[in-house]
Coordinates of C-alpha atoms in Angstrom, one line a residue:
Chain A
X56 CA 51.3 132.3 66.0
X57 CA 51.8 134.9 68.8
X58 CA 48.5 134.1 70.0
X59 CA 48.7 130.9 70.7
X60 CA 52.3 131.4 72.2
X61 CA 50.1 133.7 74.7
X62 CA 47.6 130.9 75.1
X63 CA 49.7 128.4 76.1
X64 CA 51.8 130.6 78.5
X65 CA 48.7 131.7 80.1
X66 CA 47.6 128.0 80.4
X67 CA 50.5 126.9 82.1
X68 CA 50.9 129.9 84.2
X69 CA 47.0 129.5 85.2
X70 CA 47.9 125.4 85.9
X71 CA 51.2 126.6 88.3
X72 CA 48.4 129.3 89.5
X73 CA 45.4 126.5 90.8
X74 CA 48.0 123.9 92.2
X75 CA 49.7 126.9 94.1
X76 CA 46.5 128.4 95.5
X77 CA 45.2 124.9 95.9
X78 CA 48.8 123.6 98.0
X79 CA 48.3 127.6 100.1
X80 CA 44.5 127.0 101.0
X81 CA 45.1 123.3 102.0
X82 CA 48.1 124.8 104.8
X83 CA 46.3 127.6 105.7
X84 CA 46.0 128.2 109.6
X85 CA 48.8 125.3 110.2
X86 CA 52.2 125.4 111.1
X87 CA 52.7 124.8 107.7
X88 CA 52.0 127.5 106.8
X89 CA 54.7 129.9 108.5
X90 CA 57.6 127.3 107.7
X91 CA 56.7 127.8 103.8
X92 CA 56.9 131.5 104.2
X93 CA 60.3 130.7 105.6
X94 CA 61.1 128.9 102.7
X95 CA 59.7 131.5 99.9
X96 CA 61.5 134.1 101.7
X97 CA 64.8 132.1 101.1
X98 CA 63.9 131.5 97.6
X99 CA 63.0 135.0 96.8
X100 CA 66.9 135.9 98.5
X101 CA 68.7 133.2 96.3
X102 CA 66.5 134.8 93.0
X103 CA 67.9 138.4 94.3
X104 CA 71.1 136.8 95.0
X105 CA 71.3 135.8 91.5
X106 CA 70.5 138.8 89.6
X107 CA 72.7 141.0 91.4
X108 CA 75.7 138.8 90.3
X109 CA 76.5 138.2 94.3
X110 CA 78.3 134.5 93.3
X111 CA 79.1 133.7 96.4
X112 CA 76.2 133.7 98.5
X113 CA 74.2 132.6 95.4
X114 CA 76.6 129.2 95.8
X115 CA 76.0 128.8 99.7
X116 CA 72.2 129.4 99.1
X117 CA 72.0 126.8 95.8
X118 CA 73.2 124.1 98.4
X119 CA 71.1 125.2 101.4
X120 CA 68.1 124.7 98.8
X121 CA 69.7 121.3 97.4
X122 CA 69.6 120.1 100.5
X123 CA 66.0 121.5 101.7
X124 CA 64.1 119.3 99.2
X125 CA 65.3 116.6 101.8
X126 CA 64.1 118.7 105.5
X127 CA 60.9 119.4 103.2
X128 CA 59.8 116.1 102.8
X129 CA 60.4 115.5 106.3
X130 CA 58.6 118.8 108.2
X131 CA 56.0 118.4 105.7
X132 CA 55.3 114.7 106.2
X133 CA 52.0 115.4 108.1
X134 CA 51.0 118.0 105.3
X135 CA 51.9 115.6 102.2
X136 CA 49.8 112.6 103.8
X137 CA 47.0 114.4 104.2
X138 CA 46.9 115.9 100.9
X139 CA 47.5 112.9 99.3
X140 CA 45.0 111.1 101.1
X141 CA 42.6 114.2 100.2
X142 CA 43.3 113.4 96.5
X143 CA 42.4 110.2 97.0
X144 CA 38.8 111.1 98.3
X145 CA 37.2 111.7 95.3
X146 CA 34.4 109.4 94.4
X147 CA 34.6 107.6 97.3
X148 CA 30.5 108.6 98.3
X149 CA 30.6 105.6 100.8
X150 CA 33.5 106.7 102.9
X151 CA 31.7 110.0 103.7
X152 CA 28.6 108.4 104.7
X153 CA 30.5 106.0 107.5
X154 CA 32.2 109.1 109.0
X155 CA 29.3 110.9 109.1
X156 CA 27.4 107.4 110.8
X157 CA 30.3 106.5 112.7
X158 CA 30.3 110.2 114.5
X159 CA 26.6 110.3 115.0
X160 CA 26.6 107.1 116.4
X161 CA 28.8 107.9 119.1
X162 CA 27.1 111.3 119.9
X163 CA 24.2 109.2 120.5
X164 CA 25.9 107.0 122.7
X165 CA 27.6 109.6 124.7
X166 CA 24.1 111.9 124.7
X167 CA 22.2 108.9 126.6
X168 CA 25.0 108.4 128.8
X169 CA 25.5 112.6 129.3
X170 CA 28.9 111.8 128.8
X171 CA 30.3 115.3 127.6
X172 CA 31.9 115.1 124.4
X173 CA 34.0 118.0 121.9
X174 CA 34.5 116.7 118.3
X175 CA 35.9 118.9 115.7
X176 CA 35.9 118.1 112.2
X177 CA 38.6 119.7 110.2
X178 CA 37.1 121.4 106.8
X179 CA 39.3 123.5 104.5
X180 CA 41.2 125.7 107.0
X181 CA 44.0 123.6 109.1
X182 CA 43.8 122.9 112.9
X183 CA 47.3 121.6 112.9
X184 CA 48.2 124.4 115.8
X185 CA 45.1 122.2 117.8
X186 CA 46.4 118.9 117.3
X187 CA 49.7 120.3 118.4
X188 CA 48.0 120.7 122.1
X189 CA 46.7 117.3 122.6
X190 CA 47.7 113.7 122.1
X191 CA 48.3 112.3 118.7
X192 CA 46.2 109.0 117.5
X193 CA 45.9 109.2 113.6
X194 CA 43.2 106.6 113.7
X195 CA 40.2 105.7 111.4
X196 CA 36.9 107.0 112.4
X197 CA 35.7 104.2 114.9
X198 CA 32.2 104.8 117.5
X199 CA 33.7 102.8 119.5
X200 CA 37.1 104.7 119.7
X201 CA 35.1 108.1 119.8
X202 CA 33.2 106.7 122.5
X203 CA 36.0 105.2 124.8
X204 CA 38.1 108.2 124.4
X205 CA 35.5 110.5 126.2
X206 CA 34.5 107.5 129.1
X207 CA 34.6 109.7 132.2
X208 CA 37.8 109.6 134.6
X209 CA 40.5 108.5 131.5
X210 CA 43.6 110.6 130.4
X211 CA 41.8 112.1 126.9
X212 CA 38.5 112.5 128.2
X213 CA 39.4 116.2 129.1
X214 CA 39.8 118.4 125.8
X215 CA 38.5 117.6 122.0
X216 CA 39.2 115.1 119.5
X217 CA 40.1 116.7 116.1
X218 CA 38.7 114.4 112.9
X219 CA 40.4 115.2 109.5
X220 CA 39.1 113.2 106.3
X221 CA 38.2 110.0 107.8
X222 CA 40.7 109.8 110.6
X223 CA 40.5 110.7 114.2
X224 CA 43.8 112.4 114.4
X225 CA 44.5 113.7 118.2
X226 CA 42.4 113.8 121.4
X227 CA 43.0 115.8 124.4
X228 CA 43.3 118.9 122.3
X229 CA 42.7 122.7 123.8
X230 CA 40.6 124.5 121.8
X231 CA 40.0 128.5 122.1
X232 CA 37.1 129.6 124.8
X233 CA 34.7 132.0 123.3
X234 CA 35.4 135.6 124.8
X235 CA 31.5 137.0 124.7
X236 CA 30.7 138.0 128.0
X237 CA 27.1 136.9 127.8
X238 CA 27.7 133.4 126.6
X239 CA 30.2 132.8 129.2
X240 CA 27.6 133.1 131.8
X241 CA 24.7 130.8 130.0
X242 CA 27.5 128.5 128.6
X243 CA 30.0 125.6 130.2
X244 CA 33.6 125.2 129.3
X245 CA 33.0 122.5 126.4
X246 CA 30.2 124.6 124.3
X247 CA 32.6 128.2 125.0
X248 CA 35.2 126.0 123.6
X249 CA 33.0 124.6 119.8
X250 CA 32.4 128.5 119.6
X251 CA 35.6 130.1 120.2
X252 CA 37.4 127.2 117.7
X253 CA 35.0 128.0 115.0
X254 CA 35.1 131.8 115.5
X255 CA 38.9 130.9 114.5
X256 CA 38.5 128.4 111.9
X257 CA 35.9 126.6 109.1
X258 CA 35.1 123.5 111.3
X259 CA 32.2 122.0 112.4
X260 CA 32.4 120.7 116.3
X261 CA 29.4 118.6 117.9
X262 CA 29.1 118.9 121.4
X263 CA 27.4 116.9 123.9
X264 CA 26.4 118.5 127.4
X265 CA 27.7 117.1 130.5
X266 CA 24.6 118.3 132.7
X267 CA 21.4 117.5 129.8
X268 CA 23.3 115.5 127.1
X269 CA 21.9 117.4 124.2
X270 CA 24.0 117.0 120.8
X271 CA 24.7 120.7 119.3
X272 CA 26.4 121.3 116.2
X273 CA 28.5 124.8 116.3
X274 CA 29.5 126.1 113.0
X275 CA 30.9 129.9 112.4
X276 CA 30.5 130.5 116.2
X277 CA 26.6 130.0 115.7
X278 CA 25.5 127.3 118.2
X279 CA 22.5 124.7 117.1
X280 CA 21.6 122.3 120.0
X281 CA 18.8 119.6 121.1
X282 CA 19.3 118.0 117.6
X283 CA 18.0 114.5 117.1
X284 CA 20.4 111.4 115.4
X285 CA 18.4 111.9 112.3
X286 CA 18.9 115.8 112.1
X287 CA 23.0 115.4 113.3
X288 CA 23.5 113.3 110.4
X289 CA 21.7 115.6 107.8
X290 CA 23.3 118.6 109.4
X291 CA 26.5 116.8 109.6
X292 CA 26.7 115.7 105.3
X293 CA 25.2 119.2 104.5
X294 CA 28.0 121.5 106.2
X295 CA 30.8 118.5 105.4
X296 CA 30.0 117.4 102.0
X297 CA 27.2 119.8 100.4
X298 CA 27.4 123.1 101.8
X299 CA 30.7 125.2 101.1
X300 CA 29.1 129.2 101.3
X301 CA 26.0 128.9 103.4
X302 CA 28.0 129.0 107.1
X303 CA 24.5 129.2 109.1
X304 CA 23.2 125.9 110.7
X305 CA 19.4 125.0 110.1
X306 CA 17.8 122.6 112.0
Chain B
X125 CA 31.1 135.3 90.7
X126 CA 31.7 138.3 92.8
X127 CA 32.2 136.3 95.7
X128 CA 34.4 133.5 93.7
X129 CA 36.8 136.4 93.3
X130 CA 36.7 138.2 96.8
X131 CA 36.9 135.0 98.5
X132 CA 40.6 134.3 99.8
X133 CA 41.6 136.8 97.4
X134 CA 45.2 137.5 98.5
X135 CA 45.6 134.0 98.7
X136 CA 45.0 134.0 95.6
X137 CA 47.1 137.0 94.4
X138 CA 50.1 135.2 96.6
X139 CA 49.4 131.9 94.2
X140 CA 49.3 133.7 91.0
X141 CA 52.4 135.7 91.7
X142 CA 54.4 132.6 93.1
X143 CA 52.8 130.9 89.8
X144 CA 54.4 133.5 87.6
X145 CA 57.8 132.9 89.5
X146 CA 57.7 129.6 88.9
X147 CA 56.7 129.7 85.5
X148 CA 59.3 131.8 84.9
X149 CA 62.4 130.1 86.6
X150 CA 61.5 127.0 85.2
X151 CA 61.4 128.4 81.3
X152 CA 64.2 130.5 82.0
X153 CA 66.5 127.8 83.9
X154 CA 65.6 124.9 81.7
X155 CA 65.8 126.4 78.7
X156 CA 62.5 125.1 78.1
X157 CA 61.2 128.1 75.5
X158 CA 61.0 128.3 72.1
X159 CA 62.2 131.0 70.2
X160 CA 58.5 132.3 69.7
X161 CA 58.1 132.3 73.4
X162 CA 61.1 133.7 74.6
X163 CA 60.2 136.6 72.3
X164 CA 57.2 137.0 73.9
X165 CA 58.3 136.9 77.1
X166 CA 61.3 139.4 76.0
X167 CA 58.6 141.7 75.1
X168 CA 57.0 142.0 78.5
X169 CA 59.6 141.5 80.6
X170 CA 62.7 142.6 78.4
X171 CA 65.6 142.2 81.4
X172 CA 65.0 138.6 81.7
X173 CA 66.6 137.2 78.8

């Protein structure tokens, strides 16, 4: 009987364990992220509070937490979309393949045109601080829209879009500038930029070159360019959909 | 499975231990244990209940 007492404990401890881990990993590297610690601190307090009998504060803190649930849902609007919108992505095969089509398509576009081009596609770790510095759109993956946003001479050409799921969610955005001195001489701005974002984080950025128009894929601060449609696309489903471990980019 | 386990492992540490809080408040709070499992729990952690 004890046993299976144990089991069951274990079971539900190891369900609170995956959602926990899954919830940390899904706000990791966003502002999420340092508002929740904010808000385990508190709750770690009011569980101190308690045990050492201080009624009081315990009271005051029971309300300020009453009333959090409420602030939650609101600061972590952005947050709770986007993971429910995650949720919903399983099984849907098809939806993947349009992004993927939709953002080749308009590297293409932009390559012909040597219309220079940032786009970074959001994988596990957050680029909420990123979106923060440019222009919020939250709008479905369109070529067209990917296209028009980088048309020489407009407001959000300047800076990179930021995809998450199948949304393009801000344009305009800053991204960090690779600090290696000898890439900063071979290198412009836009393909310092793909590097020193995914130095930081998981994502995969396509850039297209001003001056030649070549489409490179940068992934883990490793930068892959002259890549045809055909070999974008591949690379693109691989390191989005396929490839979670293997961080280097084969052509 | 080396990797499985390095890979964001204080992440995961952080999870489990906020999973063992939780687990805890919400048997202890809501009264949700049976005898068996309070006894259990008693065992381990004997200043709980």
């Amino acid at each position: 009987m004890t046993i299976s007492i144990v089991l069951k404990i274990a079971l539900e401890i190891a369900i609170f364990w995956w959602v926990i881990y899954a919830v940390l990993l899904f706000i990791k590297g966003t502002r999420a992220a340092q508002l929740l610690k904010g808000v385990i601190i508190v709750i770690l307090l009011f569980f101190i509070v308690q045990h050492l009998g201080l009624s009081a504060v315990s009271y005051i803190l029971a309300k300020i937490l009453a009333i959090s649930v409420i602030g939650f849902l609101i600061i972590f609007q952005p947050e709770i979309r986007r993971g429910l919108a995650r949720i919903g992505q399983f099984g849907i095969f098809t939806a993947k393949e349009r992004i993927v089509d939709e953002i080749v398509k308009a590297a293409a576009w932009l390559s012909e045109r040597k219309i220079g081009a940032i786009i970074a596609i959001e994988r596990e770790v957050g680029l909420g601080s990123y979106i923060e510095s440019g222009v919020q759109i939250d709008s479905r993956i369109n070529t067209d829209l990917l296209t028009t946003i980088f048309m020489p001479n407009t407001p959000l050409h300047d800076g990179g879009v930021i995809i998450q799921l199948d949304r393009v969610t801000a344009a305009g955005c800053l991204f960090p500038l690779a600090q290696d001195a000898p890439l900063t001489r071979k290198l412009g701005t836009r393909h310092r930029a793909a590097i020193g974002l995914t130095e930081e984080t998981d994502a995969v950025v396509v850039v297209i070159s001003e001056e030649t128009g070549a489409i490179s894929v940068v992934v883990g601060g490793s930068l892959t360019s002259d890549l045809s449609k055909e070999t974008l696309s591949r690379l693109l489903t691989n390191l989005l959909y396929r490839q979670k471990h293997n961080e280097t980019v084969h052509n | 499975m080396r990797r499985f386990i390095i890979k964001n492992f204080w992440l995961k540490l952080v999870a489990l231990f906020l999973a063992i809080i939780v687990w805890l408040y919400v048997v202890g709070e809501l009264n949700k244990g049976t005898t068996e499992e309070k006894a259990v729990i008693h065992r381990v952690l004997p200043w709980l209940f």
